[in-house]
Coordinates of C-alpha atoms and ligand atoms in Angstrom, one line a residue:
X1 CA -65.6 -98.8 -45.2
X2 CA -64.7 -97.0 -47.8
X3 CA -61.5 -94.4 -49.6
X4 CA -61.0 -90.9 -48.8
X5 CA -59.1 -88.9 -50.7
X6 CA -59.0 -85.5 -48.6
X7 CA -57.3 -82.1 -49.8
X8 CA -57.0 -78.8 -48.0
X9 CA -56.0 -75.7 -49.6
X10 CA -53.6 -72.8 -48.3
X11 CA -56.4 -71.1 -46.2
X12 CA -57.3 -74.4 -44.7
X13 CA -53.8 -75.0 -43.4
X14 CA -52.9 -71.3 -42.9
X15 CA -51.4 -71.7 -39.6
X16 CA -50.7 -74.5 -36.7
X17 CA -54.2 -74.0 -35.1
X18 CA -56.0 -74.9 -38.5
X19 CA -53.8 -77.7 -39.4
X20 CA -54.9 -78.8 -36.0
X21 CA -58.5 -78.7 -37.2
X22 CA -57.4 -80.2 -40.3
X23 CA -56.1 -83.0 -38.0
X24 CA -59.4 -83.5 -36.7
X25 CA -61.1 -83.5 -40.0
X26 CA -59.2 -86.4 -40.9
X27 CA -59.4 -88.1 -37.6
X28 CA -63.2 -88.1 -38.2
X29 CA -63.0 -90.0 -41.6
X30 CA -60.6 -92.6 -40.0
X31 CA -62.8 -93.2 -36.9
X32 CA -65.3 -93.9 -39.5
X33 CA -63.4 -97.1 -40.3
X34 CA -62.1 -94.9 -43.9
X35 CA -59.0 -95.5 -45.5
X36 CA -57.7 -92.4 -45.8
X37 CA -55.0 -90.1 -48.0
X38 CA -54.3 -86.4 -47.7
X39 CA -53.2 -84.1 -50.2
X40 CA -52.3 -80.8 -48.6
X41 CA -51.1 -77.2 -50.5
X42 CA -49.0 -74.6 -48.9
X43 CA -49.6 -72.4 -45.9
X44 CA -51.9 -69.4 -47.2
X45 CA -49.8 -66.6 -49.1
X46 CA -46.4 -68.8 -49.2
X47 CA -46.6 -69.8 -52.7
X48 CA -46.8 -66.0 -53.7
X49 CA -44.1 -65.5 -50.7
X50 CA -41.8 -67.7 -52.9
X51 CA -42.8 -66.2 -56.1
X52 CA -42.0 -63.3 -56.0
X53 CA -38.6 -64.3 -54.0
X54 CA -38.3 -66.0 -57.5
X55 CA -38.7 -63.2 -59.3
X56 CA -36.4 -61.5 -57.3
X57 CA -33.5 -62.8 -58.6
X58 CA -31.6 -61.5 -61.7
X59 CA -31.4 -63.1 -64.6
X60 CA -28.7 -63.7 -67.7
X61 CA -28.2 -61.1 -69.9
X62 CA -30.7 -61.2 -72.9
X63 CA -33.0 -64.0 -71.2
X64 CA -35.8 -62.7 -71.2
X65 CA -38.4 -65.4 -70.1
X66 CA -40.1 -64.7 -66.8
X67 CA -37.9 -66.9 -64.7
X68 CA -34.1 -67.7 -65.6
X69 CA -34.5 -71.3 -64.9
X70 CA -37.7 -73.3 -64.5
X71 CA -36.4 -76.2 -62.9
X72 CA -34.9 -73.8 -60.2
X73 CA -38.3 -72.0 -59.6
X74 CA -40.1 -75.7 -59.3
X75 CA -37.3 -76.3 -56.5
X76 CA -38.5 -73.1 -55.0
X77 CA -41.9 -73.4 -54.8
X78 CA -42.3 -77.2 -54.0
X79 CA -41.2 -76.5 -50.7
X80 CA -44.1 -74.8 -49.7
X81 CA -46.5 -78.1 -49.9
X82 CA -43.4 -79.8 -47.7
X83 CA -43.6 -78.0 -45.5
X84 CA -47.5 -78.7 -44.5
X85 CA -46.8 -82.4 -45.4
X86 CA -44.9 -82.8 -42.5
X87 CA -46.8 -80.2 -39.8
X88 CA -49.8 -82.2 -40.5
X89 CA -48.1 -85.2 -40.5
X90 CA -47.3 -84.3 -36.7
X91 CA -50.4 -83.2 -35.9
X92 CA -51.9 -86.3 -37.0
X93 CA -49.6 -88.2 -34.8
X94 CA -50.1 -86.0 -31.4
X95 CA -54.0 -87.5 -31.7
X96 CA -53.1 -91.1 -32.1
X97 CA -53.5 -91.5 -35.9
X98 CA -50.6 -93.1 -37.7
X99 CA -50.0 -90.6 -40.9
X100 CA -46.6 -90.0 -42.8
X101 CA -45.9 -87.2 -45.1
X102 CA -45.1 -88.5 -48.7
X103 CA -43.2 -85.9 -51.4
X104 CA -44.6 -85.9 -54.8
X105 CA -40.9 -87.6 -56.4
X106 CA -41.3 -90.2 -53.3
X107 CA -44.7 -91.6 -54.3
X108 CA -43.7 -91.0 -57.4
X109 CA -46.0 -88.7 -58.9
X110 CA -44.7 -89.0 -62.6
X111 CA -45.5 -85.4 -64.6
X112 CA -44.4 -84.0 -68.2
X113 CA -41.2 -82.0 -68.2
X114 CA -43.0 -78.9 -68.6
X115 CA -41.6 -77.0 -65.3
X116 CA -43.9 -74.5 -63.7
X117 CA -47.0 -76.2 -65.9
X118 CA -46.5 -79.8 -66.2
X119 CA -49.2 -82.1 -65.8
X120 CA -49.3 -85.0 -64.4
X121 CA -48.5 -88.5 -66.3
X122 CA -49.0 -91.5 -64.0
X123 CA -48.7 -92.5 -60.2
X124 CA -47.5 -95.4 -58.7
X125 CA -50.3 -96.0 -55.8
X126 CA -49.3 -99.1 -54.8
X127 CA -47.2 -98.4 -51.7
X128 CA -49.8 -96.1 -50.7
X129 CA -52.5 -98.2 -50.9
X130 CA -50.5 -100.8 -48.9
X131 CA -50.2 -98.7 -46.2
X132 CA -53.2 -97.5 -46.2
X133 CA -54.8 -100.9 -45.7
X134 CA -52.2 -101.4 -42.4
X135 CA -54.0 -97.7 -41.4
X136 CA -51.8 -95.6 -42.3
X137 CA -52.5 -92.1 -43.7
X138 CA -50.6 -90.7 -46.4
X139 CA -50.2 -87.1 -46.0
X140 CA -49.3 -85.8 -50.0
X141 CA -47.9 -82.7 -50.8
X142 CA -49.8 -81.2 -53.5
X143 CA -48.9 -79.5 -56.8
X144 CA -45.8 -80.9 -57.3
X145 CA -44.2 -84.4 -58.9
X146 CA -41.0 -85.9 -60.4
X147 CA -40.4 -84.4 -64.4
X148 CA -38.8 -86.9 -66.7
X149 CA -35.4 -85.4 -66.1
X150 CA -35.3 -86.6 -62.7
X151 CA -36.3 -83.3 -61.4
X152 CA -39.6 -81.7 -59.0
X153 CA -41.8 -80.6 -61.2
X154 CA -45.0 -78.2 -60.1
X155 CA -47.8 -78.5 -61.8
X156 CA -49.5 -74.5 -61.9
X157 CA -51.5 -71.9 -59.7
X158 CA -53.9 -74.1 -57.7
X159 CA -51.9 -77.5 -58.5
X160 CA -53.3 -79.1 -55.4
X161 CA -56.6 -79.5 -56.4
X162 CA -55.3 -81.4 -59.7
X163 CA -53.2 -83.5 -57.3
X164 CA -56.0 -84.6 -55.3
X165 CA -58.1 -85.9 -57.7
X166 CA -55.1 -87.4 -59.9
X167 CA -54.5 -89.5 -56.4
X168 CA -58.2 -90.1 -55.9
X169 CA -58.2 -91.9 -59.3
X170 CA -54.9 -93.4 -58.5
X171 CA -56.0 -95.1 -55.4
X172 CA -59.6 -96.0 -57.3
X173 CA -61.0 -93.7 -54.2
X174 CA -64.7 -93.5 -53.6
X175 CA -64.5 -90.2 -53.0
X176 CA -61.9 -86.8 -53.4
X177 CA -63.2 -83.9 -51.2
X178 CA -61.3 -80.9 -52.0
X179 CA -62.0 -78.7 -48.5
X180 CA -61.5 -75.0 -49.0
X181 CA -62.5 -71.6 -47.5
X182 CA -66.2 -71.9 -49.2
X183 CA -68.7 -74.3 -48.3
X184 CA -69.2 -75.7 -51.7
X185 CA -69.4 -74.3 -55.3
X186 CA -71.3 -70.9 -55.5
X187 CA -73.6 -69.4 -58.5
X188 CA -70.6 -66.7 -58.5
X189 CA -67.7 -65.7 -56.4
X190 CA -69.5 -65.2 -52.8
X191 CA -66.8 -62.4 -52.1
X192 CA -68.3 -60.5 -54.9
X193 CA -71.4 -61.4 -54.6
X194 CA -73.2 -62.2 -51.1
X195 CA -76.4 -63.3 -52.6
X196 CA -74.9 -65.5 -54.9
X197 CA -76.3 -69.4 -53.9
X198 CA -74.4 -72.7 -53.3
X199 CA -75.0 -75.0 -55.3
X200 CA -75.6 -78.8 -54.4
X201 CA -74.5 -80.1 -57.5
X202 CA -72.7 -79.2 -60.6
X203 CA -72.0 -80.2 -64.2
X204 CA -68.7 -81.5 -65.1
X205 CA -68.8 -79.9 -68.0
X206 CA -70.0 -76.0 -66.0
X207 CA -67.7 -77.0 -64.0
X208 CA -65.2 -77.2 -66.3
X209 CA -66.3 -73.9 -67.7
X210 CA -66.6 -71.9 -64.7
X211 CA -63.4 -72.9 -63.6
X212 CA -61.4 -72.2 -67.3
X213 CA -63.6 -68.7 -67.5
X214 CA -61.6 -67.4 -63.5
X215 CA -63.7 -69.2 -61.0
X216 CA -60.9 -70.0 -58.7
X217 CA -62.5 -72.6 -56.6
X218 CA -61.1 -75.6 -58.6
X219 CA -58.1 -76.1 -60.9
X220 CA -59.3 -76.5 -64.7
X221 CA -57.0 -79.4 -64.8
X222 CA -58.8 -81.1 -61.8
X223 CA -62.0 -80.8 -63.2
X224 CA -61.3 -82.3 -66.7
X225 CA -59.3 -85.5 -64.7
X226 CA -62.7 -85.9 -62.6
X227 CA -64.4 -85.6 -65.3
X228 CA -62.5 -88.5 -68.0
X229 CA -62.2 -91.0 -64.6
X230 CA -64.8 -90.2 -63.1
X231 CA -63.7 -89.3 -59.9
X232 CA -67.4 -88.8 -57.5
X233 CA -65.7 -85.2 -56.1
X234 CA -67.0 -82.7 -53.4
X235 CA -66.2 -78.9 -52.7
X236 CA -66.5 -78.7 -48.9
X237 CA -65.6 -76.5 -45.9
X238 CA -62.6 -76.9 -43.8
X239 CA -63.9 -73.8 -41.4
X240 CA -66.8 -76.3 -40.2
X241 CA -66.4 -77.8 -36.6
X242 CA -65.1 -81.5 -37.8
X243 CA -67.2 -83.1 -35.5
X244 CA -70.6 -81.1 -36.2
X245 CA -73.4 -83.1 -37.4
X246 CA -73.6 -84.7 -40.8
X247 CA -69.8 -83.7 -41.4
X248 CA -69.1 -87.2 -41.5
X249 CA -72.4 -88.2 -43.9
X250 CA -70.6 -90.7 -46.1
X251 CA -73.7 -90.3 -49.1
X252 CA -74.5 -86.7 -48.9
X253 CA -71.7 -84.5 -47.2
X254 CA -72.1 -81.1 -46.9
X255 CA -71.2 -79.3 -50.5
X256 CA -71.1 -79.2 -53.8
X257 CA -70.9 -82.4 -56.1
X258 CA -69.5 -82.2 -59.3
X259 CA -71.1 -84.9 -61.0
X260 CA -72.6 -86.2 -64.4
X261 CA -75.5 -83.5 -66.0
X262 CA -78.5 -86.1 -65.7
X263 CA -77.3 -86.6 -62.1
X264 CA -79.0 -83.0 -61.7
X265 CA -82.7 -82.8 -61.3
X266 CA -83.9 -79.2 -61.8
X267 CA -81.4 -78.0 -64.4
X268 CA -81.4 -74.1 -65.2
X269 CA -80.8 -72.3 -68.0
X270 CA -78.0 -70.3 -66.9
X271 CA -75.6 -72.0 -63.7
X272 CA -73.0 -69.4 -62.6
X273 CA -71.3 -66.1 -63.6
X274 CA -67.5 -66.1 -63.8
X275 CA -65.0 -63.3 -64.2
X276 CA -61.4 -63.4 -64.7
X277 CA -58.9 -59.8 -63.9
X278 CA -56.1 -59.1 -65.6
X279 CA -57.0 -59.5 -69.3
X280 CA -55.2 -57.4 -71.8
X281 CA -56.4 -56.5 -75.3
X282 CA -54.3 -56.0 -78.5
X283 CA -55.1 -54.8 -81.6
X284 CA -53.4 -54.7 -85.1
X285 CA -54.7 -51.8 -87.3
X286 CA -54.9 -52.1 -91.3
X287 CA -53.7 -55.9 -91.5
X288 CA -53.5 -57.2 -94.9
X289 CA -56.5 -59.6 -95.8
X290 CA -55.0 -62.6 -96.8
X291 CA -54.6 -66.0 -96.6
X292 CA -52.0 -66.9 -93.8
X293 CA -52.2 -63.7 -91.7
X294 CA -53.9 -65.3 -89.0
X295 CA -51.1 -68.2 -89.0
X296 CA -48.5 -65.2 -89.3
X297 CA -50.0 -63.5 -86.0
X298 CA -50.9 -66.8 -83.9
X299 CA -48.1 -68.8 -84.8
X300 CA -45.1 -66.5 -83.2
X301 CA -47.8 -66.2 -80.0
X302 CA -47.9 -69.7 -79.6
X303 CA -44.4 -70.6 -80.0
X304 CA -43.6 -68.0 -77.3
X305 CA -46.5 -69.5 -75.2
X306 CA -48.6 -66.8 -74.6
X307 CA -52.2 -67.7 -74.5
X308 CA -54.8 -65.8 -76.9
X309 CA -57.9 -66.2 -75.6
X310 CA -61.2 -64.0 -77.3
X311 CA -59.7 -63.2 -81.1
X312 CA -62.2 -60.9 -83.3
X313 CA -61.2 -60.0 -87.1
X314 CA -63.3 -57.6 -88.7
X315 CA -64.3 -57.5 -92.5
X316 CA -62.5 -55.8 -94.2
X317 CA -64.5 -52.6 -96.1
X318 CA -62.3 -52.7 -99.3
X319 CA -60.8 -56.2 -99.4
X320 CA -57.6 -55.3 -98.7
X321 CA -57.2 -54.0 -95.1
X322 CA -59.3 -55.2 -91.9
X323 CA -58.3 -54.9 -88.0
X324 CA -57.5 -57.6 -85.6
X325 CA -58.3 -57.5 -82.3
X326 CA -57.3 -60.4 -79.3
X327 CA -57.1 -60.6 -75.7
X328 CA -53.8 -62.0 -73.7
X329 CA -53.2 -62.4 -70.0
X330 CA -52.1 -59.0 -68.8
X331 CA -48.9 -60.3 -67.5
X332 CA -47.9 -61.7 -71.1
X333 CA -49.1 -58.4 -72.7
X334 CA -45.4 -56.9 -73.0
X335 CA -43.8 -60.2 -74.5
X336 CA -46.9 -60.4 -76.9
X337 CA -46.2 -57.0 -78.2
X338 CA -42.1 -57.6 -78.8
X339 CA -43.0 -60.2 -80.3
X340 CA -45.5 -58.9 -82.6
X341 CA -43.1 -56.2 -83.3
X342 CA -40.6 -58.6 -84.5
X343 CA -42.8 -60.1 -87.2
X344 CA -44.2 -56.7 -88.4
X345 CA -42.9 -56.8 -91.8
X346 CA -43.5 -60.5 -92.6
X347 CA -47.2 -59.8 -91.2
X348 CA -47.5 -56.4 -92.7
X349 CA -50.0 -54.3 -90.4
X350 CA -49.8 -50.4 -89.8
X351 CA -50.0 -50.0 -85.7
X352 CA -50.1 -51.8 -82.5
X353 CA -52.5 -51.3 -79.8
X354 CA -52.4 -52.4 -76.5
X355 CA -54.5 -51.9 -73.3
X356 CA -54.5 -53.8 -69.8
X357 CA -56.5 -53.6 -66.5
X358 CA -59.6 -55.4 -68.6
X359 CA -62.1 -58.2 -67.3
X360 CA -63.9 -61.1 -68.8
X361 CA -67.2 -61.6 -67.4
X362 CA -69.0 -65.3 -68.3
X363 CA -72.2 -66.2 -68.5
X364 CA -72.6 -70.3 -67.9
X365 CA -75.1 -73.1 -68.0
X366 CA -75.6 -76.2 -70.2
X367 CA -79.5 -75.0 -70.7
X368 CA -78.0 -72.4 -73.3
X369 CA -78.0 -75.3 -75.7
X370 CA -82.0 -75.3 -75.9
X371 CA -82.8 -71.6 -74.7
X372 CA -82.7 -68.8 -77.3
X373 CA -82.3 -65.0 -76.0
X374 CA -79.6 -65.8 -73.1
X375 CA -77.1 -63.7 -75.0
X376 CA -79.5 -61.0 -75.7
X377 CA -80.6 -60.7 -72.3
X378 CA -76.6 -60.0 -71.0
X379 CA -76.5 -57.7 -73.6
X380 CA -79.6 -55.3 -73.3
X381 CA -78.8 -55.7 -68.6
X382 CA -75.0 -54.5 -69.3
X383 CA -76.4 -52.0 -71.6
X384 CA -79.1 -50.8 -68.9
X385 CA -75.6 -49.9 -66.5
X386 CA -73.7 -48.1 -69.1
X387 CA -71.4 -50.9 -69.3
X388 CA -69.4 -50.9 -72.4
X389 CA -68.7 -54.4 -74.4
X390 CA -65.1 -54.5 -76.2
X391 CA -65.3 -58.3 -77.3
X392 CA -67.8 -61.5 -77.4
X393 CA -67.0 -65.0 -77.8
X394 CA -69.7 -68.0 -77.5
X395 CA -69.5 -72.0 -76.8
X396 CA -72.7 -74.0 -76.6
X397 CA -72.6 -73.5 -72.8
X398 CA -71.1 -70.0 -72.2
X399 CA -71.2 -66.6 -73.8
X400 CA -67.8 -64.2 -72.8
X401 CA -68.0 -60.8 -72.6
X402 CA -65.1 -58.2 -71.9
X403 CA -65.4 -55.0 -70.1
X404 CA -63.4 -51.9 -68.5
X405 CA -61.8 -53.9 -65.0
X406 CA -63.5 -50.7 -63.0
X407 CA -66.7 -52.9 -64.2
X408 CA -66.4 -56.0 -63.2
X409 CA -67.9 -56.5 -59.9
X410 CA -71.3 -54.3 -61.2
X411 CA -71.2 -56.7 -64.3
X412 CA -71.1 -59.9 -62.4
X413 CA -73.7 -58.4 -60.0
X414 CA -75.8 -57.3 -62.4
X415 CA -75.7 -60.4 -64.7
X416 CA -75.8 -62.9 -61.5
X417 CA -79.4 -61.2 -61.0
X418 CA -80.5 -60.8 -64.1
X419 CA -80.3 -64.8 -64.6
X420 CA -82.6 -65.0 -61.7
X421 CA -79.1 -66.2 -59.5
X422 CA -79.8 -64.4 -56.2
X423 CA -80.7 -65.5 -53.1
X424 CA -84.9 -65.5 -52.5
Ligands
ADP1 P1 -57.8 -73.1 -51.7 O1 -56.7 -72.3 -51.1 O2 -58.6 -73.8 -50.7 O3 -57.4 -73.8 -52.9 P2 -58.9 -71.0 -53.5 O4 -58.7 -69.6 -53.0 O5 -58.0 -71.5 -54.5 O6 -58.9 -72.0 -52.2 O7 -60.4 -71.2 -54.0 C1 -61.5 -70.8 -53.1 C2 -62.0 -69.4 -53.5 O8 -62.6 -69.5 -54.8 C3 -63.1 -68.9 -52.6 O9 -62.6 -68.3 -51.4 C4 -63.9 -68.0 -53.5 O10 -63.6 -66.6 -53.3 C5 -63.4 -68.3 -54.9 N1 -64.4 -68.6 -55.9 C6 -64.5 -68.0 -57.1 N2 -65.6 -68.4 -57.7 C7 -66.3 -69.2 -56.9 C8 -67.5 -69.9 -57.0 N3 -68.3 -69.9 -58.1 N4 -67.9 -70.7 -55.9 C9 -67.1 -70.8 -54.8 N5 -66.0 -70.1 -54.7 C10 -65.5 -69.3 -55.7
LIG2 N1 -49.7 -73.7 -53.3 C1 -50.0 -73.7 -54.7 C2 -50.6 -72.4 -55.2 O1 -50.8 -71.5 -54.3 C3 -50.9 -74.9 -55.1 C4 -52.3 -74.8 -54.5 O2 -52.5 -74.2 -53.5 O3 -53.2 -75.5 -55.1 O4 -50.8 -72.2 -56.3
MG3 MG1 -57.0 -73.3 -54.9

């Protein structure tokens, strides 16, 4: 006998027939003799639903952040995952296993105050556990806890999968499998690519990678808790029939593990290709060359909490002037550029310029740190295609490369063969 933690994302629960399937997924792991909890996310499309109802609304005059209250817009979109909690709940019942549907703030799952981003600080599994060992499944809502002000509190896009494996360590579970739409962890987004491979088992740390370079498969939060407690996590299928063979393999189920790098036999030098949309570039023309520009620039950024991801400075030719050029998620491009504007003078800089619509591609595997050339080779494939490259940033295990968005899918093609990745 062993502990389950089992999470299903929007897809999987997308209407009543798949949380009935859902149902039977979780009927297999407690025939088994498992104990079992459930962490489920909202019904496909109805966290966006409620987004953009968010959005809707009007806000005070002269606010000017996104949403006109973040504790408001948690409220909003927690009710998604509640919603599941309890139709699965249900569903669980009508086939004769016990199951109750447990709120984040009931548990509790204590976060940081941070509304619409807050992370999760400590939960109180005891209750659960209790049950559990009387049979009892917990069905969780995902994505959501209780803030320090006494308040639901979600925790980002694709929260659940952070939820999961924060519960999985929790509960000191065996085992989190996060079920999704895919059948595992892929050598690049199969919708892009069809010959891209799944893989048996990845890296923490290319994990971690992939999923902070776009791969939308796991949370980056959900990987780096697996990661610090361990937490022995599988990306499986939901779409599979429950009760086909080896779906219930309690050593080797079908999918990807993320696990420990000298868990992985054959290691190559290059894992997976990701790519993340929606990246906007801004450049300042003739900055001075100075100590404390960079601070100057960064600092206002950062205090408005816009992200700056890929940042390249150029030397300057005469010691006085030089250009700066950085990319920002295209939704914060707007903000970045007031705010930019407001800090002009102190700064000192000639123009602004600003473009949006662009797309990091990523190149990933921990053999980078003993191969030389991997870099080159991107460079000289993109070339071949007449793909332009705007900006370049490096780790040890990654090399980033931005590009026109009308690019991206030939760029991740091309680069996700290139490597070797495809399909025989
Ligand atoms: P869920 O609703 O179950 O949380 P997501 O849509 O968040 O599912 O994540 C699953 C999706 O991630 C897949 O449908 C796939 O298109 C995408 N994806 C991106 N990169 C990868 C990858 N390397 N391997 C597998 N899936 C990936
Ligand atoms: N429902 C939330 C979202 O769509 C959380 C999740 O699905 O993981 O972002
Ligand atoms: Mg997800």
């Amino acid at each position: 006998m062993a502990r389950i933690v089992m999470k299903f994302g929007g897809t999987s629960v997308a209407d009543i027939a798949r949380i009935h399937n859902v149902a039977r997924h979780v009927k297999r792991e407690v025939d088994a003799g498992h104990e079992v909890a459930v962490v489920v996310s909202a019904m496909a499309g109805k966290t966006n639903e409620l987004v953009s109802w968010a959005r809707e609304m009007p806000r005070a005059a002269g606010d000017n952040s996104p949403f006109f209250d973040a504790r408001e817009y948690d409220t909003i979109l927690a009710s998604g995952e509640q919603v599941t909690s309890g139709l699965l709940a249900i569903a669980l019942q009508s086939i004769g296993v016990d199951a109750r549907s447990w709120q984040g703030w009931q548990i509790p799952i204590r976060t940081s105050n941070a509304h619409g981003a807050a992370r999760i600080l400590e939960i109180d599994g005891s209750e659960i556990v209790r049950r559990m060992g009387l049979g009892q499944v917990a069905v969780v809502t995902g994505f959501q806890g209780l803030a320090p002000d006494n308040r639901v509190a979600t925790l980002g896009r694709g929260g659940s999968d952070t939820s999961a494996v924060a519960v999985a360590a929790a509960l000191k579970a065996d085992r989190c499998d996060i079920y999704t739409d895919v059948d595992g962890v892929y050598t690049t987004d199969p919708r892009i690519e069809p010959k891209a491979r799944r893989l048996s088992r990845i890296s923490f740390e290319e994990m971690l990678e992939l999923a902070s370079q776009g791969a939308k498969v796991l949370q980056v939060r959900s990987v780096e808790l697996a990661m610090v407690h361990g937490v022995r996590t599988f990306v499986r299928s939901s779409f599979e029939d429950p009760d086909a063979p080896g779906m219930g393999d309690f050593d080797n189920p079908p999918g990807t593990l993320i696990c420990d790098e000298d868990e992985i036999v054959e290691q190559q030098v290059v894992t997976g290709i990701a790519y993340a949309k929606d990246e906007a570039q801004i450049s300042l023309r003739r900055v001075a060359d100075r100590p404390g520009v960079s601070a100057g620039i960064f600092g206002p950024l950062a205090e408005a909490n816009i992200n700056v991801d890929m940042i390249v400075q150029n030397v300057s030719e005469d010691g006085s002037k030089t250009d700066m050029t950085f990319t920002v998620p295209t939704g914060d491009l707007e903000k970045a550029v007031s705010v930019l504007e407001n800090v002009k003078d102190s700064i000192g800089f000639d123009a602004i310029q600003s473009e949006a619509g662009l797309v990091k591609v990523s190149v990933i595997g921990i053999g980078m740190r003993s191969h030389a050339g991997v870099a080159a080779t991107a460079f000289k494939a993109l070339a071949e295609k007449g793909i332009n490259i705007r900006a370049i940033t490096t780790s040890e295990i990654k090399i980033s490369i931005l590009i026109d968005g009308a690019y991206a899918e030939l760029a991740v093609r091309t680069l996700h063969s290139v490597y070797g990745l495809d399909k025989q």
